[in-house]
PDB file of C-alpha atoms in Angstrom:
ATOM      1  CA  MET P   1      30.497 -35.041 -31.352  1.00 62.00           C
ATOM      2  CA  GLU P   2      30.879 -31.158 -32.361  1.00 80.00           C
ATOM      3  CA  TYR P   3      32.294 -29.580 -29.391  1.00 86.00           C
ATOM      4  CA  TYR P   4      32.669 -25.524 -30.133  1.00 89.00           C
ATOM      5  CA  VAL P   5      28.835 -24.976 -30.771  1.00 93.00           C
ATOM      6  CA  ALA P   6      27.018 -22.984 -28.985  1.00 93.00           C
ATOM      7  CA  ASP P   7      25.257 -24.524 -26.095  1.00 93.00           C
ATOM      8  CA  PRO P   8      21.377 -24.454 -27.154  1.00 93.00           C
ATOM      9  CA  THR P   9      21.194 -23.101 -23.083  1.00 91.00           C
ATOM     10  CA  TRP P  10      21.968 -19.527 -23.935  1.00 92.00           C
ATOM     11  CA  LYS P  11      19.285 -18.812 -25.319  1.00 91.00           C
ATOM     12  CA  VAL P  12      17.052 -18.671 -22.399  1.00 89.00           C
ATOM     13  CA  PHE P  13      18.783 -16.332 -21.295  1.00 88.00           C
ATOM     14  CA  GLY P  14      18.799 -13.586 -24.416  1.00 90.00           C
ATOM     15  CA  ILE P  15      22.590 -15.204 -25.499  1.00 91.00           C
ATOM     16  CA  LYS P  16      21.180 -15.430 -29.880  1.00 88.00           C
ATOM     17  CA  SER P  17      25.974 -14.902 -29.848  1.00 93.00           C
ATOM     18  CA  ARG P  18      29.878 -15.136 -29.245  1.00 94.00           C
ATOM     19  CA  GLU P  19      30.080 -11.935 -28.910  1.00 95.00           C
ATOM     20  CA  TYR P  20      27.728 -10.795 -27.001  1.00 94.00           C
ATOM     21  CA  TYR P  21      27.407 -13.623 -24.390  1.00 94.00           C
ATOM     22  CA  LEU P  22      31.870 -12.905 -24.246  1.00 93.00           C
ATOM     23  CA  GLU P  23      30.917  -9.742 -23.307  1.00 91.00           C
ATOM     24  CA  LYS P  24      28.794 -10.402 -20.251  1.00 89.00           C
ATOM     25  CA  ASN P  25      29.403 -13.099 -18.580  1.00 91.00           C
ATOM     26  CA  VAL P  26      33.183 -13.649 -19.037  1.00 92.00           C
ATOM     27  CA  ILE P  27      34.604 -12.587 -15.287  1.00 91.00           C
ATOM     28  CA  PRO P  28      38.636 -11.698 -15.748  1.00 89.00           C
ATOM     29  CA  GLY P  29      40.254 -11.167 -12.186  1.00 82.00           C
ATOM     30  CA  ASN P  30      40.150  -8.280 -11.496  1.00 83.00           C
ATOM     31  CA  PHE P  31      42.999  -7.287  -8.829  1.00 89.00           C
ATOM     32  CA  HIS P  32      45.245  -4.970  -6.733  1.00 88.00           C
ATOM     33  CA  SER P  33      48.998  -4.746  -6.214  1.00 87.00           C
ATOM     34  CA  ASN P  34      49.092  -6.396  -3.182  1.00 91.00           C
ATOM     35  CA  VAL P  35      47.418 -10.113  -4.142  1.00 93.00           C
ATOM     36  CA  PRO P  36      49.180 -12.687  -3.571  1.00 94.00           C
ATOM     37  CA  GLU P  37      51.083 -14.115  -7.462  1.00 93.00           C
ATOM     38  CA  ASP P  38      49.325 -17.473  -7.023  1.00 94.00           C
ATOM     39  CA  ILE P  39      45.895 -16.345  -6.043  1.00 95.00           C
ATOM     40  CA  ILE P  40      45.461 -13.904  -9.948  1.00 93.00           C
ATOM     41  CA  LYS P  41      46.846 -16.722 -11.093  1.00 94.00           C
ATOM     42  CA  SER P  42      44.499 -19.531 -10.205  1.00 95.00           C
ATOM     43  CA  PHE P  43      41.223 -17.246 -11.269  1.00 95.00           C
ATOM     44  CA  LYS P  44      42.536 -17.291 -14.794  1.00 95.00           C
ATOM     45  CA  THR P  45      40.798 -20.328 -14.889  1.00 96.00           C
ATOM     46  CA  VAL P  46      37.984 -19.552 -13.556  1.00 95.00           C
ATOM     47  CA  THR P  47      37.573 -16.587 -16.253  1.00 95.00           C
ATOM     48  CA  GLN P  48      39.331 -19.555 -18.764  1.00 96.00           C
ATOM     49  CA  LEU P  49      35.933 -21.764 -17.842  1.00 95.00           C
ATOM     50  CA  THR P  50      33.857 -18.830 -17.916  1.00 94.00           C
ATOM     51  CA  ALA P  51      34.555 -17.756 -21.654  1.00 95.00           C
ATOM     52  CA  GLN P  52      34.202 -22.138 -22.925  1.00 95.00           C
ATOM     53  CA  ALA P  53      31.056 -22.346 -20.746  1.00 94.00           C
ATOM     54  CA  TYR P  54      29.825 -20.618 -24.127  1.00 95.00           C
ATOM     55  CA  TYR P  55      30.271 -23.883 -25.834  1.00 95.00           C
ATOM     56  CA  TYR P  56      29.038 -26.387 -22.840  1.00 94.00           C
ATOM     57  CA  TYR P  57      26.873 -24.604 -20.012  1.00 91.00           C
ATOM     58  CA  PRO P  58      27.856 -27.551 -16.616  1.00 90.00           C
ATOM     59  CA  LEU P  59      31.325 -25.301 -17.135  1.00 92.00           C
ATOM     60  CA  TYR P  60      29.764 -22.158 -15.184  1.00 91.00           C
ATOM     61  CA  ASP P  61      29.542 -24.650 -12.763  1.00 88.00           C
ATOM     62  CA  GLU P  62      32.887 -25.537 -12.828  1.00 90.00           C
ATOM     63  CA  ALA P  63      34.348 -21.661 -12.738  1.00 92.00           C
ATOM     64  CA  LEU P  64      32.111 -21.330 -10.265  1.00 89.00           C
ATOM     65  CA  ASN P  65      33.651 -24.474  -8.387  1.00 88.00           C
ATOM     66  CA  LYS P  66      37.341 -23.142  -8.657  1.00 92.00           C
ATOM     67  CA  ALA P  67      36.202 -19.520  -7.760  1.00 92.00           C
ATOM     68  CA  LEU P  68      34.695 -21.376  -4.312  1.00 89.00           C
ATOM     69  CA  ARG P  69      38.476 -23.432  -4.082  1.00 91.00           C
ATOM     70  CA  ILE P  70      40.361 -19.329  -4.560  1.00 94.00           C
ATOM     71  CA  PHE P  71      38.196 -17.573  -1.897  1.00 91.00           C
ATOM     72  CA  GLU P  72      39.949 -21.201   0.456  1.00 91.00           C
ATOM     73  CA  LEU P  73      42.875 -20.614  -0.783  1.00 94.00           C
ATOM     74  CA  ALA P  74      43.307 -16.148   0.140  1.00 93.00           C
ATOM     75  CA  ILE P  75      41.328 -17.167   3.499  1.00 92.00           C
ATOM     76  CA  LYS P  76      44.236 -19.494   4.409  1.00 93.00           C
ATOM     77  CA  LEU P  77      47.068 -16.984   2.776  1.00 94.00           C
ATOM     78  CA  LYS P  78      46.014 -13.757   4.739  1.00 93.00           C
ATOM     79  CA  ALA P  79      45.977 -16.332   7.901  1.00 92.00           C
ATOM     80  CA  LYS P  80      49.427 -17.487   6.756  1.00 92.00           C
ATOM     81  CA  GLN P  81      50.471 -13.664   6.056  1.00 91.00           C
ATOM     82  CA  LEU P  82      49.515 -12.575  10.284  1.00 89.00           C
ATOM     83  CA  GLY P  83      50.984 -15.773  11.316  1.00 91.00           C
ATOM     84  CA  LEU P  84      47.586 -17.683  12.325  1.00 90.00           C
ATOM     85  CA  LYS P  85      48.472 -20.969  12.102  1.00 88.00           C
ATOM     86  CA  LYS P  86      46.679 -24.940  10.412  1.00 88.00           C
ATOM     87  CA  GLU P  87      42.572 -24.545  11.965  1.00 89.00           C
ATOM     88  CA  SER P  88      39.271 -25.368  10.045  1.00 90.00           C
ATOM     89  CA  LEU P  89      38.177 -22.678   7.362  1.00 88.00           C
ATOM     90  CA  ASN P  90      35.593 -21.502   9.801  1.00 89.00           C
ATOM     91  CA  ASN P  91      37.941 -20.330  11.927  1.00 91.00           C
ATOM     92  CA  LEU P  92      39.784 -18.497  10.310  1.00 91.00           C
ATOM     93  CA  ILE P  93      37.321 -16.610   8.557  1.00 90.00           C
ATOM     94  CA  ASN P  94      36.127 -15.726  12.625  1.00 91.00           C
ATOM     95  CA  LYS P  95      40.038 -15.134  13.291  1.00 90.00           C
ATOM     96  CA  LEU P  96      39.890 -12.404  10.516  1.00 88.00           C
ATOM     97  CA  CYS P  97      36.970 -10.107  10.761  1.00 87.00           C
ATOM     98  CA  LYS P  98      38.057  -9.722  14.068  1.00 85.00           C
ATOM     99  CA  ILE P  99      41.263  -9.082  13.323  1.00 84.00           C
ATOM    100  CA  GLN P 100      41.839  -7.016  10.088  1.00 80.00           C
ATOM    101  CA  ASN P 101      38.435  -4.791  10.209  1.00 82.00           C
ATOM    102  CA  LEU P 102      36.311  -7.400   8.455  1.00 83.00           C
ATOM    103  CA  ALA P 103      33.302  -8.308  11.184  1.00 85.00           C
ATOM    104  CA  HIS P 104      31.554  -6.626   8.385  1.00 83.00           C
ATOM    105  CA  LEU P 105      32.239  -9.265   6.573  1.00 81.00           C
ATOM    106  CA  GLN P 106      31.609 -12.065   9.248  1.00 84.00           C
ATOM    107  CA  ASN P 107      27.846 -13.735   7.688  1.00 81.00           C
ATOM    108  CA  THR P 108      29.265 -13.414   4.184  1.00 80.00           C
ATOM    109  CA  LEU P 109      32.036 -15.072   4.249  1.00 82.00           C
ATOM    110  CA  HIS P 110      30.132 -17.781   6.039  1.00 83.00           C
ATOM    111  CA  ARG P 111      27.415 -18.236   2.827  1.00 79.00           C
ATOM    112  CA  ALA P 112      30.304 -18.329   1.567  1.00 77.00           C
ATOM    113  CA  ARG P 113      32.139 -21.232   3.134  1.00 81.00           C
ATOM    114  CA  GLY P 114      28.167 -22.664   2.703  1.00 78.00           C
ATOM    115  CA  ILE P 115      28.544 -22.419  -0.601  1.00 74.00           C
ATOM    116  CA  ARG P 116      32.184 -24.072  -0.918  1.00 74.00           C
ATOM    117  CA  ASN P 117      31.110 -26.952   1.628  1.00 74.00           C
ATOM    118  CA  THR P 118      28.384 -27.179  -0.841  1.00 71.00           C
ATOM    119  CA  HIS P 119      29.894 -28.090  -3.974  1.00 64.00           C
ATOM    120  CA  MET P 120      33.028 -29.891  -2.906  1.00 67.00           C
ATOM    121  CA  HIS P 121      30.575 -32.642  -1.237  1.00 61.00           C
ATOM    122  CA  PRO P 122      27.434 -33.182  -3.408  1.00 60.00           C
ATOM    123  CA  GLU P 123      24.773 -35.578  -2.801  1.00 57.00           C
ATOM    124  CA  ASN P 124      24.242 -35.530  -7.054  1.00 56.00           C
ATOM    125  CA  HIS P 125      24.755 -33.985 -10.167  1.00 53.00           C
ATOM    126  CA  SER P 126      23.522 -30.179 -10.396  1.00 55.00           C
ATOM    127  CA  SER P 127      23.903 -27.956 -12.889  1.00 55.00           C
ATOM    128  CA  GLY P 128      22.388 -24.171 -12.371  1.00 55.00           C
ATOM    129  CA  TRP P 129      24.231 -22.121 -10.696  1.00 51.00           C
ATOM    130  CA  PHE P 130      24.177 -19.559 -13.019  1.00 49.00           C
ATOM    131  CA  MET P 131      20.613 -18.780 -13.218  1.00 51.00           C
ATOM    132  CA  ALA P 132      21.018 -19.497  -9.126  1.00 52.00           C
ATOM    133  CA  ARG P 133      23.892 -16.298  -9.709  1.00 71.00           C
ATOM    134  CA  GLY P 134      26.207 -17.300 -10.628  1.00 77.00           C
ATOM    135  CA  LYS P 135      27.864 -15.038 -12.646  1.00 85.00           C
ATOM    136  CA  GLY P 136      27.169 -13.346  -9.108  1.00 86.00           C
ATOM    137  CA  ASN P 137      28.836 -15.444  -6.689  1.00 85.00           C
ATOM    138  CA  ILE P 138      32.308 -15.191  -8.840  1.00 89.00           C
ATOM    139  CA  GLN P 139      32.434 -10.806  -9.274  1.00 90.00           C
ATOM    140  CA  MET P 140      31.924 -11.704  -4.939  1.00 88.00           C
ATOM    141  CA  PHE P 141      34.482 -13.857  -4.607  1.00 88.00           C
ATOM    142  CA  SER P 142      36.329 -11.814  -6.594  1.00 91.00           C
ATOM    143  CA  ASN P 143      35.842  -8.120  -4.434  1.00 90.00           C
ATOM    144  CA  PHE P 144      35.744 -10.424  -1.156  1.00 89.00           C
ATOM    145  CA  ILE P 145      39.823 -10.617  -1.829  1.00 92.00           C
ATOM    146  CA  ASN P 146      39.667  -7.405  -2.285  1.00 92.00           C
ATOM    147  CA  GLU P 147      39.333  -6.565   0.499  1.00 91.00           C
ATOM    148  CA  LEU P 148      40.690  -9.228   1.408  1.00 90.00           C
ATOM    149  CA  PHE P 149      43.913  -8.253   0.784  1.00 92.00           C
ATOM    150  CA  LEU P 150      43.728  -4.486   1.315  1.00 90.00           C
ATOM    151  CA  GLN P 151      46.708  -2.298   3.953  1.00 89.00           C
ATOM    152  CA  GLU P 152      45.146  -1.707   6.632  1.00 87.00           C
ATOM    153  CA  SER P 153      44.986   2.073   6.631  1.00 89.00           C
ATOM    154  CA  GLU P 154      42.206   1.583   3.463  1.00 89.00           C
ATOM    155  CA  LEU P 155      40.401  -0.715   5.962  1.00 89.00           C
ATOM    156  CA  ASN P 156      40.626   1.181   8.470  1.00 89.00           C
ATOM    157  CA  ILE P 157      38.779   4.321   7.009  1.00 90.00           C
ATOM    158  CA  LEU P 158      36.063   1.923   5.179  1.00 90.00           C
ATOM    159  CA  ARG P 159      35.525   0.798   8.793  1.00 90.00           C
ATOM    160  CA  GLU P 160      34.797   4.228  10.120  1.00 92.00           C
ATOM    161  CA  GLU P 161      33.244   5.140   7.340  1.00 92.00           C
ATOM    162  CA  ARG P 162      30.903   1.868   8.130  1.00 92.00           C
ATOM    163  CA  GLU P 163      30.397   2.843  10.827  1.00 93.00           C
ATOM    164  CA  ASN P 164      28.845   6.531  11.227  1.00 94.00           C
ATOM    165  CA  LEU P 165      26.741   5.329   8.211  1.00 94.00           C
ATOM    166  CA  GLU P 166      25.091   3.196  10.799  1.00 94.00           C
ATOM    167  CA  LYS P 167      24.920   5.246  13.052  1.00 94.00           C
ATOM    168  CA  PHE P 168      23.695   8.617  11.129  1.00 95.00           C
ATOM    169  CA  ARG P 169      20.990   5.594   9.946  1.00 94.00           C
ATOM    170  CA  GLU P 170      19.894   4.819  13.121  1.00 93.00           C
ATOM    171  CA  GLU P 171      19.878   8.521  14.069  1.00 92.00           C
ATOM    172  CA  ILE P 172      17.119   8.830  11.432  1.00 93.00           C
ATOM    173  CA  SER P 173      15.590   5.414  12.171  1.00 89.00           C
ATOM    174  CA  SER P 174      12.654   7.622  14.312  1.00 87.00           C
ATOM    175  CA  ASN P 175      10.844   9.725  12.189  1.00 90.00           C
ATOM    176  CA  PRO P 176      10.048   9.349   8.420  1.00 95.00           C
ATOM    177  CA  ILE P 177      13.197  10.150   5.919  1.00 96.00           C
ATOM    178  CA  CYS P 178      13.459  12.766   3.809  1.00 96.00           C
ATOM    179  CA  ILE P 179      15.255  12.736  -0.165  1.00 96.00           C
ATOM    180  CA  GLN P 180      15.544  16.186  -1.173  1.00 96.00           C
ATOM    181  CA  VAL P 181      17.595  16.256  -4.523  1.00 94.00           C
ATOM    182  CA  ASN P 182      17.934  19.726  -5.748  1.00 87.00           C
ATOM    183  CA  ASN P 183      14.970  21.660  -5.936  1.00 84.00           C
ATOM    184  CA  SER P 184      12.559  18.796  -4.973  1.00 92.00           C
ATOM    185  CA  GLU P 185      11.746  16.004  -2.290  1.00 92.00           C
ATOM    186  CA  PHE P 186       9.910  13.357  -2.021  1.00 94.00           C
ATOM    187  CA  TYR P 187      10.475  11.783   1.965  1.00 96.00           C
ATOM    188  CA  GLY P 188      10.555   7.639   2.571  1.00 95.00           C
ATOM    189  CA  GLU P 189      10.674   4.940   5.088  1.00 94.00           C
ATOM    190  CA  GLU P 190      14.025   4.607   6.149  1.00 91.00           C
ATOM    191  CA  ILE P 191      17.099   3.575   4.631  1.00 94.00           C
ATOM    192  CA  ASN P 192      17.414  -0.116   4.231  1.00 92.00           C
ATOM    193  CA  ALA P 193      20.917  -0.950   3.171  1.00 92.00           C
ATOM    194  CA  LEU P 194      24.233   0.542   2.410  1.00 93.00           C
ATOM    195  CA  ARG P 195      26.827  -0.510   1.125  1.00 93.00           C
ATOM    196  CA  VAL P 196      30.176   2.158   1.367  1.00 92.00           C
ATOM    197  CA  PHE P 197      33.121   1.268  -1.734  1.00 90.00           C
ATOM    198  CA  PRO P 198      36.756   0.727  -1.755  1.00 83.00           C
ATOM    199  CA  THR P 199      38.581   4.129  -2.699  1.00 76.00           C
ATOM    200  CA  ALA P 200      39.580   2.906  -5.676  1.00 71.00           C
ATOM    201  CA  GLY P 201      36.420   3.892  -7.717  1.00 77.00           C
ATOM    202  CA  GLU P 202      34.014   5.965  -8.588  1.00 86.00           C
ATOM    203  CA  ILE P 203      31.295   5.679  -6.007  1.00 90.00           C
ATOM    204  CA  LYS P 204      32.158   5.679  -2.315  1.00 92.00           C
ATOM    205  CA  MET P 205      28.900   4.857  -0.947  1.00 93.00           C
ATOM    206  CA  ALA P 206      25.191   3.362  -1.875  1.00 95.00           C
ATOM    207  CA  ILE P 207      22.269   3.453  -0.214  1.00 95.00           C
ATOM    208  CA  SER P 208      18.550   1.601  -1.030  1.00 95.00           C
ATOM    209  CA  VAL P 209      15.616   4.129   0.548  1.00 95.00           C
ATOM    210  CA  LEU P 210      11.672   3.211   0.515  1.00 94.00           C
ATOM    211  CA  PRO P 211      10.249   5.904  -0.711  1.00 95.00           C
ATOM    212  CA  TYR P 212       7.105   6.051   0.239  1.00 96.00           C
ATOM    213  CA  TYR P 213       5.019   4.718  -3.454  1.00 94.00           C
ATOM    214  CA  GLU P 214       1.116   4.955  -3.517  1.00 91.00           C
ATOM    215  CA  ASN P 215       1.384   2.596  -6.073  1.00 92.00           C
ATOM    216  CA  ILE P 216       3.012   0.545  -2.891  1.00 93.00           C
ATOM    217  CA  ALA P 217      -0.032  -2.481  -2.925  1.00 92.00           C
ATOM    218  CA  ARG P 218       0.482  -3.312  -6.214  1.00 92.00           C
ATOM    219  CA  LEU P 219       4.437  -3.352  -6.490  1.00 92.00           C
ATOM    220  CA  ILE P 220       3.687  -6.138  -3.845  1.00 93.00           C
ATOM    221  CA  GLU P 221       0.985  -7.288  -5.138  1.00 91.00           C
ATOM    222  CA  ASN P 222       3.306  -7.776  -8.547  1.00 91.00           C
ATOM    223  CA  MET P 223       7.251  -8.162  -6.507  1.00 91.00           C
ATOM    224  CA  HIS P 224       8.703  -5.341  -8.944  1.00 89.00           C
ATOM    225  CA  THR P 225      11.967  -5.380  -6.178  1.00 89.00           C
ATOM    226  CA  GLU P 226      13.673  -2.823  -7.692  1.00 92.00           C
ATOM    227  CA  PRO P 227      15.775  -0.904  -5.434  1.00 94.00           C
ATOM    228  CA  TYR P 228      15.810   2.809  -5.229  1.00 95.00           C
ATOM    229  CA  ALA P 229      19.731   2.697  -4.879  1.00 95.00           C
ATOM    230  CA  ILE P 230      21.651   6.060  -4.616  1.00 96.00           C
ATOM    231  CA  TYR P 231      24.800   6.013  -5.248  1.00 96.00           C
ATOM    232  CA  LEU P 232      27.644   8.785  -3.897  1.00 96.00           C
ATOM    233  CA  THR P 233      30.680  10.029  -5.917  1.00 94.00           C
ATOM    234  CA  LYS P 234      31.700  11.787  -2.706  1.00 94.00           C
ATOM    235  CA  TYR P 235      28.827  12.836   0.960  1.00 95.00           C
ATOM    236  CA  THR P 236      29.946  14.079   4.125  1.00 95.00           C
ATOM    237  CA  ILE P 237      27.095  13.591   7.477  1.00 95.00           C
ATOM    238  CA  GLU P 238      26.479  16.898   9.005  1.00 92.00           C
ATOM    239  CA  ASN P 239      24.152  17.926  12.279  1.00 90.00           C
ATOM    240  CA  GLY P 240      21.565  15.056  11.178  1.00 91.00           C
ATOM    241  CA  CYS P 241      21.941  15.380   7.983  1.00 95.00           C
ATOM    242  CA  LEU P 242      23.780  13.816   4.302  1.00 96.00           C
ATOM    243  CA  LYS P 243      24.786  15.488   2.450  1.00 96.00           C
ATOM    244  CA  GLY P 244      25.858  14.577  -1.307  1.00 95.00           C
ATOM    245  CA  LYS P 245      27.098  14.527  -5.217  1.00 96.00           C
ATOM    246  CA  LEU P 246      24.651  12.056  -7.271  1.00 95.00           C
ATOM    247  CA  LEU P 247      27.379  10.599  -9.958  1.00 92.00           C
ATOM    248  CA  ASN P 248      24.990  12.537 -12.343  1.00 93.00           C
ATOM    249  CA  GLY P 249      26.399  15.811 -10.301  1.00 94.00           C
ATOM    250  CA  GLU P 250      23.083  16.242  -8.696  1.00 95.00           C
ATOM    251  CA  GLN P 251      22.754  17.659  -5.086  1.00 95.00           C
ATOM    252  CA  ILE P 252      21.423  14.840  -2.540  1.00 96.00           C
ATOM    253  CA  LYS P 253      19.623  15.605   0.948  1.00 96.00           C
ATOM    254  CA  ILE P 254      18.991  12.834   3.115  1.00 96.00           C
ATOM    255  CA  LYS P 255      17.938  14.044   6.566  1.00 95.00           C
ATOM    256  CA  ASN P 256      14.547  12.599   8.634  1.00 93.00           C
ATOM    257  CA  SER P 257      11.747  14.728   8.400  1.00 92.00           C
ATOM    258  CA  LYS P 258       8.580  15.361  11.927  1.00 87.00           C
ATOM    259  CA  GLY P 259       6.797  17.798   9.534  1.00 89.00           C
ATOM    260  CA  ARG P 260       2.938  16.622   9.698  1.00 92.00           C
ATOM    261  CA  PHE P 261       2.763  15.743   6.267  1.00 93.00           C
ATOM    262  CA  ALA P 262       5.481  13.140   5.861  1.00 94.00           C
ATOM    263  CA  ALA P 263       3.741  11.919   9.010  1.00 94.00           C
ATOM    264  CA  GLU P 264       1.060  11.793   6.819  1.00 95.00           C
ATOM    265  CA  GLU P 265       2.484  10.292   3.809  1.00 95.00           C
ATOM    266  CA  ARG P 266       3.783   7.237   5.592  1.00 95.00           C
ATOM    267  CA  GLU P 267      -0.292   6.109   7.376  1.00 96.00           C
ATOM    268  CA  ARG P 268      -0.994   6.530   3.489  1.00 95.00           C
ATOM    269  CA  TRP P 269       1.911   4.209   2.519  1.00 95.00           C
ATOM    270  CA  LEU P 270       0.640   1.679   5.943  1.00 94.00           C
ATOM    271  CA  ASN P 271      -2.579   1.757   4.959  1.00 94.00           C
ATOM    272  CA  ASN P 272      -1.004   0.811   1.636  1.00 93.00           C
ATOM    273  CA  ILE P 273      -0.122  -2.135   2.369  1.00 93.00           C
ATOM    274  CA  LYS P 274      -2.924  -3.526   4.823  1.00 91.00           C
ATOM    275  CA  ASN P 275      -5.258  -3.348   1.974  1.00 90.00           C
ATOM    276  CA  SER P 276      -2.582  -5.335  -0.100  1.00 89.00           C
ATOM    277  CA  GLU P 277      -4.142  -8.411  -1.752  1.00 87.00           C
ATOM    278  CA  LYS P 278      -0.867  -9.493  -0.483  1.00 87.00           C
ATOM    279  CA  LYS P 279       0.149  -7.445   2.129  1.00 83.00           C
ATOM    280  CA  GLU P 280       1.981 -11.254   3.566  1.00 89.00           C
ATOM    281  CA  TRP P 281       3.894 -10.505   1.240  1.00 89.00           C
ATOM    282  CA  LYS P 282       5.248  -7.498   2.321  1.00 89.00           C
ATOM    283  CA  GLN P 283       9.237  -8.615   4.514  1.00 89.00           C
ATOM    284  CA  MET P 284       9.708 -11.126   1.696  1.00 93.00           C
ATOM    285  CA  TYR P 285       9.344  -7.929  -0.826  1.00 92.00           C
ATOM    286  CA  PHE P 286      11.106  -5.814   1.275  1.00 92.00           C
ATOM    287  CA  SER P 287      13.809  -8.709   1.470  1.00 92.00           C
ATOM    288  CA  ALA P 288      14.320  -8.540  -1.923  1.00 93.00           C
ATOM    289  CA  ILE P 289      14.444  -5.354  -2.918  1.00 94.00           C
ATOM    290  CA  GLU P 290      17.513  -5.893  -0.102  1.00 92.00           C
ATOM    291  CA  ASP P 291      18.750  -8.645  -2.477  1.00 91.00           C
ATOM    292  CA  LYS P 292      19.022  -6.936  -5.773  1.00 93.00           C
ATOM    293  CA  PHE P 293      20.504  -3.618  -4.192  1.00 94.00           C
ATOM    294  CA  ILE P 294      23.227  -6.245  -2.245  1.00 91.00           C
ATOM    295  CA  TRP P 295      24.104  -7.789  -6.008  1.00 91.00           C
ATOM    296  CA  LYS P 296      23.936  -4.476  -7.907  1.00 93.00           C
ATOM    297  CA  CYS P 297      26.123  -3.727  -5.848  1.00 93.00           C
ATOM    298  CA  GLU P 298      29.037  -7.242  -6.043  1.00 90.00           C
ATOM    299  CA  GLU P 299      29.342  -5.309  -9.774  1.00 90.00           C
ATOM    300  CA  LEU P 300      28.883  -2.548  -9.560  1.00 91.00           C
ATOM    301  CA  ILE P 301      32.615  -2.638  -6.966  1.00 91.00           C
ATOM    302  CA  TYR P 302      33.278  -5.499  -9.218  1.00 89.00           C
ATOM    303  CA  ASN P 303      33.642  -2.916 -12.499  1.00 85.00           C
ATOM    304  CA  SER P 304      34.945  -0.220 -10.399  1.00 80.00           C
ATOM    305  CA  TYR P 305      38.263  -2.659 -10.214  1.00 72.00           C
ATOM    306  CA  TYR P 306      38.440  -3.085 -13.788  1.00 55.00           C
ATOM    307  CA  LYS P 307      38.358  -0.148 -14.349  1.00 51.00           C
ATOM    308  CA  SER P 308      40.956   0.755 -11.715  1.00 44.00           C
ATOM    309  CA  GLU P 309      44.561   1.430 -13.378  1.00 46.00           C
ATOM    310  CA  ALA P 310      45.779   0.971  -9.606  1.00 45.00           C
ATOM    311  CA  TYR P 311      44.215  -3.405 -10.654  1.00 45.00           C
ATOM    312  CA  ILE P 312      45.637  -6.296 -12.290  1.00 46.00           C
ATOM    313  CA  SER P 313      44.354  -8.136 -14.001  1.00 45.00           C
TER     314      SER P 313
END
């Protein structure tokens, strides 16, 4: 048997060379200096498994399995640091989120726990987690671990920023929103998702908005779910207006709009949805947009750790 021949499964994903595979799918562990050494060493196995999966596709599932066990180890080590007694993973997650400014992660951490339970107690053989965002899940677990071991002062900063942004989103939710980029502007329904990034990276915050696309009916019918994502390197919120700087250096403003034109845009947009042949797909369509935005943020946060000198492999 030949052990070092590329698994033909990867051709399905458009991977035609080992170099391209290694660039796109190997996941180094990118952790800051507060992350325990046991976790950093353990994650090297994940990296090796993602590399060797080029020769045998199911090894990517084993990389996810290992990442899930490291995720569990991280929860238990953090609980030990805080003097919590040994309990079930479910209870430890609830207690950590309550006392560590991690309440925003509670549902997602329980989702990760659910994935862990499924993988640790299989009912049949399967190998397909790469297609089910295996890479994204591993990156997400890496991000969780980094956030879990941040200094309390930074966790406080991130919590305050999230609270301020959520308050702003609620304040402008009663009317259409106006997005101004330099000298141009357009209108949208809402900020449907947001994410505060760790302070080490260039991006400080990301939001996803729902613009009043004229072709919204066709977008829903074709399930074209690419989010309209805005990435800010700095921002302020004053008098109901968010002002910030985009990655390309352009200035942006987001605020509530009570004008007649914005109201007309909204009515046209809602009517186009109502008259769509696939109008029953509306909620699924908007949920898919938010889901894509979440995964894109996880990738960007992971890459920001990778590129920062504050983090180690």
